[in-house]
């Protein structure tokens, strides 16, 4: 059985007070949840305070990005050991906004994935096609390359740290969710690309305008193992509703 994960990607929102206040408000709303993993991914300046606030609870804290070197002269970057040292246990890698605005490629995604694994961080690797690619009928080709290159050179014992998020770019922040059938079709395709001996264990999350109103039907699909939630993860009430779909 794959344990579902509901992850909140806060992107570049909130200040420190709001971030800590969010955790304080979410804690009592989800304290009875044990059959799914709850994750928040705040901006990096708030990781330590949110992780401290959530310490000992069922709320995990993850980063939105990391750099592949452990340390060095890389101004502005944050490494996996640094994330570990502030209480992070997860990292999102290769979000489409990172690919679109910060030149991330499947090759840099792969380097980041190996850095996360080396330091025992759970890695959420994001893949997804643009609207143009979908309309041209290239969805499966694009996803296959993102998976093959992004998840290259993994050894069998690495896979327990790997989570995949399918996020069609056209559904992110647009209010236009993929239908459960569209999502399931790609999730099943992704699972088919994974090594046979691990495919049944890997969690594949759907992301793109997940809301309290649509989470249940998405989660009812056999290959959808959770959600990566942007906008609707910013308020404790709506995020708690999604967690408790
Ligand atoms: P959204 O973002 O839920 O606001 O569409 C999802 C994401 O980018 O991870």
Tab-separated table of N, CA, C and O and ligand atoms in Angstrom, residues 9 11 95 97 167 171-174 207-210 228-232, ligand 1:
chain	number	residue	atom	x	y	z
A	9	UNK	N	2.950	23.466	-1.581
A	9	UNK	CA	4.064	24.247	-2.124
A	9	UNK	C	3.681	25.715	-2.015
A	9	UNK	O	2.854	26.199	-2.780
A	11	UNK	N	5.396	28.304	-2.616
A	11	UNK	CA	6.055	29.208	-3.578
A	11	UNK	C	6.601	30.439	-2.838
A	11	UNK	O	7.030	30.300	-1.697
A	95	UNK	N	10.537	21.814	-10.213
A	95	UNK	CA	9.186	22.362	-10.421
A	95	UNK	C	9.174	23.126	-11.758
A	95	UNK	O	10.170	23.723	-12.151
A	97	UNK	N	8.083	25.899	-12.568
A	97	UNK	CA	8.493	27.309	-12.478
A	97	UNK	C	10.004	27.425	-12.416
A	97	UNK	O	10.597	28.381	-12.925
A	167	UNK	N	2.689	17.381	-12.883
A	167	UNK	CA	2.039	18.685	-12.848
A	167	UNK	C	1.960	19.248	-14.264
A	167	UNK	O	2.932	19.866	-14.737
A	171	UNK	N	-2.108	23.457	-16.010
A	171	UNK	CA	-3.053	23.361	-14.884
A	171	UNK	C	-2.544	24.078	-13.634
A	171	UNK	O	-3.261	24.173	-12.649
A	172	UNK	N	-1.303	24.572	-13.690
A	172	UNK	CA	-0.719	25.178	-12.488
A	172	UNK	C	-1.148	26.627	-12.359
A	172	UNK	O	-0.891	27.445	-13.241
A	173	UNK	N	-1.826	26.918	-11.240
A	173	UNK	CA	-2.216	28.288	-10.937
A	173	UNK	C	-3.254	28.862	-11.896
A	173	UNK	O	-3.516	30.052	-11.889
A	174	UNK	N	-3.853	28.023	-12.718
A	174	UNK	CA	-4.788	28.510	-13.735
A	174	UNK	C	-6.241	28.241	-13.362
A	174	UNK	O	-7.148	28.746	-14.011
A	207	UNK	N	-0.372	17.474	-9.380
A	207	UNK	CA	-0.372	18.887	-9.016
A	207	UNK	C	-0.913	19.738	-10.143
A	207	UNK	O	-0.690	19.434	-11.324
A	208	UNK	N	-1.603	20.806	-9.779
A	208	UNK	CA	-2.184	21.711	-10.769
A	208	UNK	C	-3.621	21.996	-10.405
A	208	UNK	O	-4.513	21.207	-10.702
A	209	UNK	N	-3.814	23.123	-9.677
A	209	UNK	CA	-5.153	23.557	-9.268
A	209	UNK	C	-5.915	22.512	-8.455
A	209	UNK	O	-7.130	22.351	-8.618
A	210	UNK	N	-5.192	21.795	-7.585
A	210	UNK	CA	-5.875	20.909	-6.629
A	210	UNK	C	-6.576	21.781	-5.590
A	210	UNK	O	-5.991	22.742	-5.075
A	228	UNK	N	0.285	17.712	-4.944
A	228	UNK	CA	1.214	18.817	-4.703
A	228	UNK	C	0.390	20.074	-4.950
A	228	UNK	O	-0.028	20.342	-6.078
A	229	UNK	N	0.141	20.793	-3.870
A	229	UNK	CA	-0.874	21.843	-3.885
A	229	UNK	C	-0.215	23.207	-3.737
A	229	UNK	O	0.552	23.424	-2.789
A	230	UNK	N	-0.513	24.117	-4.642
A	230	UNK	CA	0.035	25.468	-4.558
A	230	UNK	C	-0.935	26.391	-3.847
A	230	UNK	O	-1.035	26.396	-2.618
A	231	UNK	N	-1.693	27.152	-4.628
A	231	UNK	CA	-2.584	28.178	-4.079
A	231	UNK	C	-3.446	27.731	-2.911
A	231	UNK	O	-3.542	28.426	-1.891
A	232	UNK	N	-4.043	26.550	-3.019
A	232	UNK	CA	-4.970	26.092	-1.972
A	232	UNK	C	-4.248	25.565	-0.730
A	232	UNK	O	-4.891	25.128	0.223
B	1	LIG	P1	-1.471	25.308	-7.940
B	1	LIG	O1	0.125	25.009	-7.951
B	1	LIG	O2	-2.085	24.312	-6.982
B	1	LIG	O3	-1.577	26.726	-7.452
B	1	LIG	O4	-1.959	25.118	-9.328
B	1	LIG	C1	0.614	23.692	-7.934
B	1	LIG	C2	2.114	23.703	-7.997
B	1	LIG	O5	2.678	24.547	-8.708
B	1	LIG	O6	2.796	22.874	-7.358
